[in-house]
PDB file of N, CA and C in Angstrom:
ATOM      1  N   MET R   1     -38.925-111.904  11.052  1.00 76.00           N
ATOM      2  CA  MET R   1     -38.725-110.554  10.569  1.00 76.00           C
ATOM      3  C   MET R   1     -38.564-109.640  11.786  1.00 76.00           C
ATOM      4  N   SER R   2     -37.545-108.839  11.766  1.00 87.00           N
ATOM      5  CA  SER R   2     -37.287-107.947  12.888  1.00 87.00           C
ATOM      6  C   SER R   2     -38.146-106.690  12.789  1.00 87.00           C
ATOM      7  N   GLN R   3     -38.225-105.972  13.895  1.00 89.00           N
ATOM      8  CA  GLN R   3     -39.000-104.732  13.930  1.00 89.00           C
ATOM      9  C   GLN R   3     -38.420-103.704  12.966  1.00 89.00           C
ATOM     10  N   VAL R   4     -37.102-103.671  12.844  1.00 89.00           N
ATOM     11  CA  VAL R   4     -36.441-102.726  11.941  1.00 89.00           C
ATOM     12  C   VAL R   4     -36.819-103.031  10.494  1.00 89.00           C
ATOM     13  N   GLU R   5     -36.824-104.306  10.123  1.00 89.00           N
ATOM     14  CA  GLU R   5     -37.209-104.693   8.767  1.00 89.00           C
ATOM     15  C   GLU R   5     -38.668-104.348   8.492  1.00 89.00           C
ATOM     16  N   LEU R   6     -39.527-104.597   9.466  1.00 87.00           N
ATOM     17  CA  LEU R   6     -40.944-104.294   9.312  1.00 87.00           C
ATOM     18  C   LEU R   6     -41.166-102.785   9.155  1.00 87.00           C
ATOM     19  N   ASP R   7     -40.488-101.993   9.974  1.00 90.00           N
ATOM     20  CA  ASP R   7     -40.603-100.532   9.862  1.00 90.00           C
ATOM     21  C   ASP R   7     -40.141-100.042   8.496  1.00 90.00           C
ATOM     22  N   GLU R   8     -39.062-100.622   7.988  1.00 91.00           N
ATOM     23  CA  GLU R   8     -38.551-100.243   6.672  1.00 91.00           C
ATOM     24  C   GLU R   8     -39.560-100.573   5.571  1.00 91.00           C
ATOM     25  N   ILE R   9     -40.163-101.743   5.649  1.00 89.00           N
ATOM     26  CA  ILE R   9     -41.163-102.144   4.650  1.00 89.00           C
ATOM     27  C   ILE R   9     -42.373-101.221   4.719  1.00 89.00           C
ATOM     28  N   LEU R  10     -42.861-100.942   5.929  1.00 89.00           N
ATOM     29  CA  LEU R  10     -44.016-100.057   6.078  1.00 89.00           C
ATOM     30  C   LEU R  10     -43.709 -98.649   5.574  1.00 89.00           C
ATOM     31  N   ASN R  11     -42.512 -98.161   5.824  1.00 90.00           N
ATOM     32  CA  ASN R  11     -42.124 -96.843   5.316  1.00 90.00           C
ATOM     33  C   ASN R  11     -42.051 -96.842   3.788  1.00 90.00           C
ATOM     34  N   ASN R  12     -41.573 -97.930   3.200  1.00 90.00           N
ATOM     35  CA  ASN R  12     -41.535 -98.032   1.730  1.00 90.00           C
ATOM     36  C   ASN R  12     -42.949 -98.020   1.155  1.00 90.00           C
ATOM     37  N   ILE R  13     -43.861 -98.714   1.816  1.00 91.00           N
ATOM     38  CA  ILE R  13     -45.249 -98.741   1.355  1.00 91.00           C
ATOM     39  C   ILE R  13     -45.875 -97.357   1.497  1.00 91.00           C
ATOM     40  N   ARG R  14     -45.655 -96.716   2.633  1.00 90.00           N
ATOM     41  CA  ARG R  14     -46.214 -95.375   2.859  1.00 90.00           C
ATOM     42  C   ARG R  14     -45.711 -94.374   1.821  1.00 90.00           C
ATOM     43  N   SER R  15     -44.472 -94.531   1.394  1.00 92.00           N
ATOM     44  CA  SER R  15     -43.886 -93.577   0.446  1.00 92.00           C
ATOM     45  C   SER R  15     -44.463 -93.704  -0.964  1.00 92.00           C
ATOM     46  N   LYS R  16     -45.236 -94.758  -1.213  1.00 92.00           N
ATOM     47  CA  LYS R  16     -45.839 -94.952  -2.529  1.00 92.00           C
ATOM     48  C   LYS R  16     -46.955 -93.958  -2.819  1.00 92.00           C
ATOM     49  N   GLY R  17     -47.535 -93.360  -1.782  1.00 92.00           N
ATOM     50  CA  GLY R  17     -48.588 -92.384  -1.998  1.00 92.00           C
ATOM     51  C   GLY R  17     -49.519 -92.269  -0.813  1.00 92.00           C
ATOM     52  N   PRO R  18     -50.388 -91.244  -0.855  1.00 93.00           N
ATOM     53  CA  PRO R  18     -51.280 -91.004   0.285  1.00 93.00           C
ATOM     54  C   PRO R  18     -52.288 -92.122   0.521  1.00 93.00           C
ATOM     55  N   GLU R  19     -52.730 -92.800  -0.531  1.00 93.00           N
ATOM     56  CA  GLU R  19     -53.695 -93.886  -0.326  1.00 93.00           C
ATOM     57  C   GLU R  19     -53.045 -95.059   0.392  1.00 93.00           C
ATOM     58  N   TYR R  20     -51.764 -95.294   0.159  1.00 93.00           N
ATOM     59  CA  TYR R  20     -51.049 -96.364   0.858  1.00 93.00           C
ATOM     60  C   TYR R  20     -50.847 -95.988   2.324  1.00 93.00           C
ATOM     61  N   GLU R  21     -50.523 -94.720   2.561  1.00 93.00           N
ATOM     62  CA  GLU R  21     -50.345 -94.253   3.933  1.00 93.00           C
ATOM     63  C   GLU R  21     -51.652 -94.372   4.713  1.00 93.00           C
ATOM     64  N   LYS R  22     -52.764 -94.010   4.064  1.00 94.00           N
ATOM     65  CA  LYS R  22     -54.077 -94.119   4.698  1.00 94.00           C
ATOM     66  C   LYS R  22     -54.420 -95.578   4.993  1.00 94.00           C
ATOM     67  N   LEU R  23     -54.097 -96.473   4.056  1.00 94.00           N
ATOM     68  CA  LEU R  23     -54.352 -97.904   4.243  1.00 94.00           C
ATOM     69  C   LEU R  23     -53.619 -98.432   5.468  1.00 94.00           C
ATOM     70  N   ILE R  24     -52.338 -98.134   5.573  1.00 93.00           N
ATOM     71  CA  ILE R  24     -51.531 -98.604   6.708  1.00 93.00           C
ATOM     72  C   ILE R  24     -52.096 -98.048   8.015  1.00 93.00           C
ATOM     73  N   LYS R  25     -52.433 -96.772   8.021  1.00 93.00           N
ATOM     74  CA  LYS R  25     -52.962 -96.146   9.232  1.00 93.00           C
ATOM     75  C   LYS R  25     -54.262 -96.813   9.673  1.00 93.00           C
ATOM     76  N   ILE R  26     -55.168 -97.045   8.735  1.00 94.00           N
ATOM     77  CA  ILE R  26     -56.443 -97.668   9.072  1.00 94.00           C
ATOM     78  C   ILE R  26     -56.230 -99.097   9.576  1.00 94.00           C
ATOM     79  N   LEU R  27     -55.381 -99.861   8.913  1.00 92.00           N
ATOM     80  CA  LEU R  27     -55.147-101.243   9.326  1.00 92.00           C
ATOM     81  C   LEU R  27     -54.561-101.333  10.729  1.00 92.00           C
ATOM     82  N   ILE R  28     -53.748-100.355  11.096  1.00 92.00           N
ATOM     83  CA  ILE R  28     -53.114-100.375  12.410  1.00 92.00           C
ATOM     84  C   ILE R  28     -54.035 -99.816  13.493  1.00 92.00           C
ATOM     85  N   GLU R  29     -54.778 -98.759  13.183  1.00 94.00           N
ATOM     86  CA  GLU R  29     -55.506 -98.029  14.217  1.00 94.00           C
ATOM     87  C   GLU R  29     -56.987 -98.359  14.351  1.00 94.00           C
ATOM     88  N   GLU R  30     -57.631 -98.843  13.304  1.00 93.00           N
ATOM     89  CA  GLU R  30     -59.085 -99.008  13.327  1.00 93.00           C
ATOM     90  C   GLU R  30     -59.495-100.457  13.573  1.00 93.00           C
ATOM     91  N   GLU R  31     -60.120-100.693  14.700  1.00 93.00           N
ATOM     92  CA  GLU R  31     -60.621-102.030  15.018  1.00 93.00           C
ATOM     93  C   GLU R  31     -61.855-102.384  14.203  1.00 93.00           C
ATOM     94  N   ALA R  32     -62.542-101.375  13.677  1.00 93.00           N
ATOM     95  CA  ALA R  32     -63.796-101.585  12.947  1.00 93.00           C
ATOM     96  C   ALA R  32     -63.603-102.344  11.632  1.00 93.00           C
ATOM     97  N   VAL R  33     -62.371-102.441  11.146  1.00 94.00           N
ATOM     98  CA  VAL R  33     -62.146-103.147   9.879  1.00 94.00           C
ATOM     99  C   VAL R  33     -61.874-104.638  10.101  1.00 94.00           C
ATOM    100  N   TYR R  34     -61.982-105.074  11.346  1.00 96.00           N
ATOM    101  CA  TYR R  34     -61.768-106.483  11.662  1.00 96.00           C
ATOM    102  C   TYR R  34     -63.036-107.087  12.249  1.00 96.00           C
ATOM    103  N   THR R  35     -63.260-108.354  11.945  1.00 94.00           N
ATOM    104  CA  THR R  35     -64.411-109.063  12.500  1.00 94.00           C
ATOM    105  C   THR R  35     -64.111-109.471  13.938  1.00 94.00           C
ATOM    106  N   ASN R  36     -65.103-110.031  14.607  1.00 95.00           N
ATOM    107  CA  ASN R  36     -64.906-110.507  15.985  1.00 95.00           C
ATOM    108  C   ASN R  36     -63.851-111.605  16.054  1.00 95.00           C
ATOM    109  N   LYS R  37     -63.683-112.350  14.970  1.00 95.00           N
ATOM    110  CA  LYS R  37     -62.679-113.418  14.931  1.00 95.00           C
ATOM    111  C   LYS R  37     -61.301-112.911  14.499  1.00 95.00           C
ATOM    112  N   GLY R  38     -61.181-111.602  14.250  1.00 93.00           N
ATOM    113  CA  GLY R  38     -59.895-111.019  13.899  1.00 93.00           C
ATOM    114  C   GLY R  38     -59.590-111.019  12.416  1.00 93.00           C
ATOM    115  N   ARG R  39     -60.570-111.346  11.607  1.00 96.00           N
ATOM    116  CA  ARG R  39     -60.359-111.344  10.158  1.00 96.00           C
ATOM    117  C   ARG R  39     -60.628-109.955   9.596  1.00 96.00           C
ATOM    118  N   LEU R  40     -59.985-109.659   8.484  1.00 94.00           N
ATOM    119  CA  LEU R  40     -60.169-108.375   7.831  1.00 94.00           C
ATOM    120  C   LEU R  40     -61.545-108.310   7.180  1.00 94.00           C
ATOM    121  N   ASN R  41     -62.270-107.248   7.448  1.00 95.00           N
ATOM    122  CA  ASN R  41     -63.566-106.997   6.831  1.00 95.00           C
ATOM    123  C   ASN R  41     -63.319-106.039   5.667  1.00 95.00           C
ATOM    124  N   LYS R  42     -63.185-106.597   4.461  1.00 93.00           N
ATOM    125  CA  LYS R  42     -62.839-105.786   3.296  1.00 93.00           C
ATOM    126  C   LYS R  42     -63.922-104.774   2.942  1.00 93.00           C
ATOM    127  N   SER R  43     -65.177-105.108   3.211  1.00 93.00           N
ATOM    128  CA  SER R  43     -66.268-104.164   2.930  1.00 93.00           C
ATOM    129  C   SER R  43     -66.132-102.920   3.804  1.00 93.00           C
ATOM    130  N   ALA R  44     -65.879-103.112   5.079  1.00 94.00           N
ATOM    131  CA  ALA R  44     -65.704-101.977   5.989  1.00 94.00           C
ATOM    132  C   ALA R  44     -64.476-101.170   5.600  1.00 94.00           C
ATOM    133  N   LEU R  45     -63.410-101.850   5.231  1.00 95.00           N
ATOM    134  CA  LEU R  45     -62.194-101.161   4.815  1.00 95.00           C
ATOM    135  C   LEU R  45     -62.434-100.371   3.535  1.00 95.00           C
ATOM    136  N   SER R  46     -63.159-100.940   2.594  1.00 94.00           N
ATOM    137  CA  SER R  46     -63.481-100.236   1.345  1.00 94.00           C
ATOM    138  C   SER R  46     -64.256 -98.955   1.633  1.00 94.00           C
ATOM    139  N   ARG R  47     -65.215 -99.043   2.548  1.00 94.00           N
ATOM    140  CA  ARG R  47     -65.991 -97.851   2.901  1.00 94.00           C
ATOM    141  C   ARG R  47     -65.112 -96.796   3.569  1.00 94.00           C
ATOM    142  N   MET R  48     -64.243 -97.225   4.474  1.00 94.00           N
ATOM    143  CA  MET R  48     -63.363 -96.261   5.154  1.00 94.00           C
ATOM    144  C   MET R  48     -62.382 -95.604   4.186  1.00 94.00           C
ATOM    145  N   MET R  49     -61.915 -96.382   3.229  1.00 93.00           N
ATOM    146  CA  MET R  49     -60.956 -95.861   2.252  1.00 93.00           C
ATOM    147  C   MET R  49     -61.656 -95.092   1.123  1.00 93.00           C
ATOM    148  N   LYS R  50     -62.992 -95.247   1.046  1.00 94.00           N
ATOM    149  CA  LYS R  50     -63.789 -94.655  -0.036  1.00 94.00           C
ATOM    150  C   LYS R  50     -63.275 -95.129  -1.392  1.00 94.00           C
ATOM    151  N   MET R  51     -63.091 -96.448  -1.477  1.00 94.00           N
ATOM    152  CA  MET R  51     -62.585 -97.088  -2.690  1.00 94.00           C
ATOM    153  C   MET R  51     -63.462 -98.272  -3.043  1.00 94.00           C
ATOM    154  N   LYS R  52     -63.398 -98.657  -4.308  1.00 94.00           N
ATOM    155  CA  LYS R  52     -64.072 -99.874  -4.740  1.00 94.00           C
ATOM    156  C   LYS R  52     -63.214-101.066  -4.329  1.00 94.00           C
ATOM    157  N   PRO R  53     -63.839-102.227  -4.125  1.00 91.00           N
ATOM    158  CA  PRO R  53     -63.069-103.410  -3.703  1.00 91.00           C
ATOM    159  C   PRO R  53     -61.917-103.760  -4.642  1.00 91.00           C
ATOM    160  N   LYS R  54     -62.093-103.586  -5.933  1.00 94.00           N
ATOM    161  CA  LYS R  54     -61.019-103.896  -6.888  1.00 94.00           C
ATOM    162  C   LYS R  54     -59.820-102.964  -6.681  1.00 94.00           C
ATOM    163  N   GLU R  55     -60.080-101.690  -6.426  1.00 93.00           N
ATOM    164  CA  GLU R  55     -59.001-100.736  -6.171  1.00 93.00           C
ATOM    165  C   GLU R  55     -58.251-101.119  -4.892  1.00 93.00           C
ATOM    166  N   LEU R  56     -58.999-101.565  -3.904  1.00 94.00           N
ATOM    167  CA  LEU R  56     -58.395-102.002  -2.651  1.00 94.00           C
ATOM    168  C   LEU R  56     -57.525-103.238  -2.868  1.00 94.00           C
ATOM    169  N   GLU R  57     -58.011-104.172  -3.671  1.00 93.00           N
ATOM    170  CA  GLU R  57     -57.229-105.373  -3.994  1.00 93.00           C
ATOM    171  C   GLU R  57     -55.912-104.994  -4.669  1.00 93.00           C
ATOM    172  N   ASP R  58     -55.942-103.990  -5.550  1.00 94.00           N
ATOM    173  CA  ASP R  58     -54.720-103.531  -6.207  1.00 94.00           C
ATOM    174  C   ASP R  58     -53.724-102.966  -5.200  1.00 94.00           C
ATOM    175  N   LEU R  59     -54.230-102.220  -4.212  1.00 93.00           N
ATOM    176  CA  LEU R  59     -53.353-101.701  -3.157  1.00 93.00           C
ATOM    177  C   LEU R  59     -52.718-102.845  -2.371  1.00 93.00           C
ATOM    178  N   PHE R  60     -53.543-103.831  -2.017  1.00 92.00           N
ATOM    179  CA  PHE R  60     -53.019-104.985  -1.285  1.00 92.00           C
ATOM    180  C   PHE R  60     -51.965-105.731  -2.096  1.00 92.00           C
ATOM    181  N   TYR R  61     -52.185-105.857  -3.397  1.00 94.00           N
ATOM    182  CA  TYR R  61     -51.232-106.553  -4.247  1.00 94.00           C
ATOM    183  C   TYR R  61     -49.890-105.818  -4.245  1.00 94.00           C
ATOM    184  N   ASP R  62     -49.935-104.494  -4.348  1.00 91.00           N
ATOM    185  CA  ASP R  62     -48.700-103.706  -4.312  1.00 91.00           C
ATOM    186  C   ASP R  62     -47.992-103.860  -2.972  1.00 91.00           C
ATOM    187  N   CYS R  63     -48.762-103.876  -1.890  1.00 91.00           N
ATOM    188  CA  CYS R  63     -48.172-104.061  -0.558  1.00 91.00           C
ATOM    189  C   CYS R  63     -47.548-105.451  -0.434  1.00 91.00           C
ATOM    190  N   GLN R  64     -48.235-106.435  -0.973  1.00 91.00           N
ATOM    191  CA  GLN R  64     -47.746-107.807  -0.915  1.00 91.00           C
ATOM    192  C   GLN R  64     -46.410-107.927  -1.668  1.00 91.00           C
ATOM    193  N   LYS R  65     -46.291-107.252  -2.792  1.00 90.00           N
ATOM    194  CA  LYS R  65     -45.033-107.289  -3.556  1.00 90.00           C
ATOM    195  C   LYS R  65     -43.899-106.678  -2.735  1.00 90.00           C
ATOM    196  N   GLU R  66     -44.201-105.635  -1.972  1.00 87.00           N
ATOM    197  CA  GLU R  66     -43.185-104.994  -1.140  1.00 87.00           C
ATOM    198  C   GLU R  66     -42.701-105.948  -0.037  1.00 87.00           C
ATOM    199  N   PHE R  67     -43.620-106.721   0.540  1.00 83.00           N
ATOM    200  CA  PHE R  67     -43.239-107.691   1.566  1.00 83.00           C
ATOM    201  C   PHE R  67     -42.443-108.857   0.974  1.00 83.00           C
ATOM    202  N   ALA R  68     -42.659-109.161  -0.282  1.00 85.00           N
ATOM    203  CA  ALA R  68     -41.979-110.301  -0.911  1.00 85.00           C
ATOM    204  C   ALA R  68     -40.532-109.992  -1.275  1.00 85.00           C
ATOM    205  N   ARG R  69     -40.161-108.748  -1.250  1.00 75.00           N
ATOM    206  CA  ARG R  69     -38.770-108.382  -1.620  1.00 75.00           C
ATOM    207  C   ARG R  69     -37.767-108.928  -0.646  1.00 75.00           C
TER     208      ARG R  69
END
């Protein structure tokens, strides 16, 4: 996947709403949402997003569908 394609996908996700834009920003900028082994810490991300884990899973599912296009 090229950088141009990735930027286009991220822009499409961001355009879905402010919660998607916040998700992308946190995933890119905040090291606190990752474990020492580099895995995503969903609990920390849920707290930063001020969302329940199920709501976060729904956001991830929507993002995943955008990448599958």
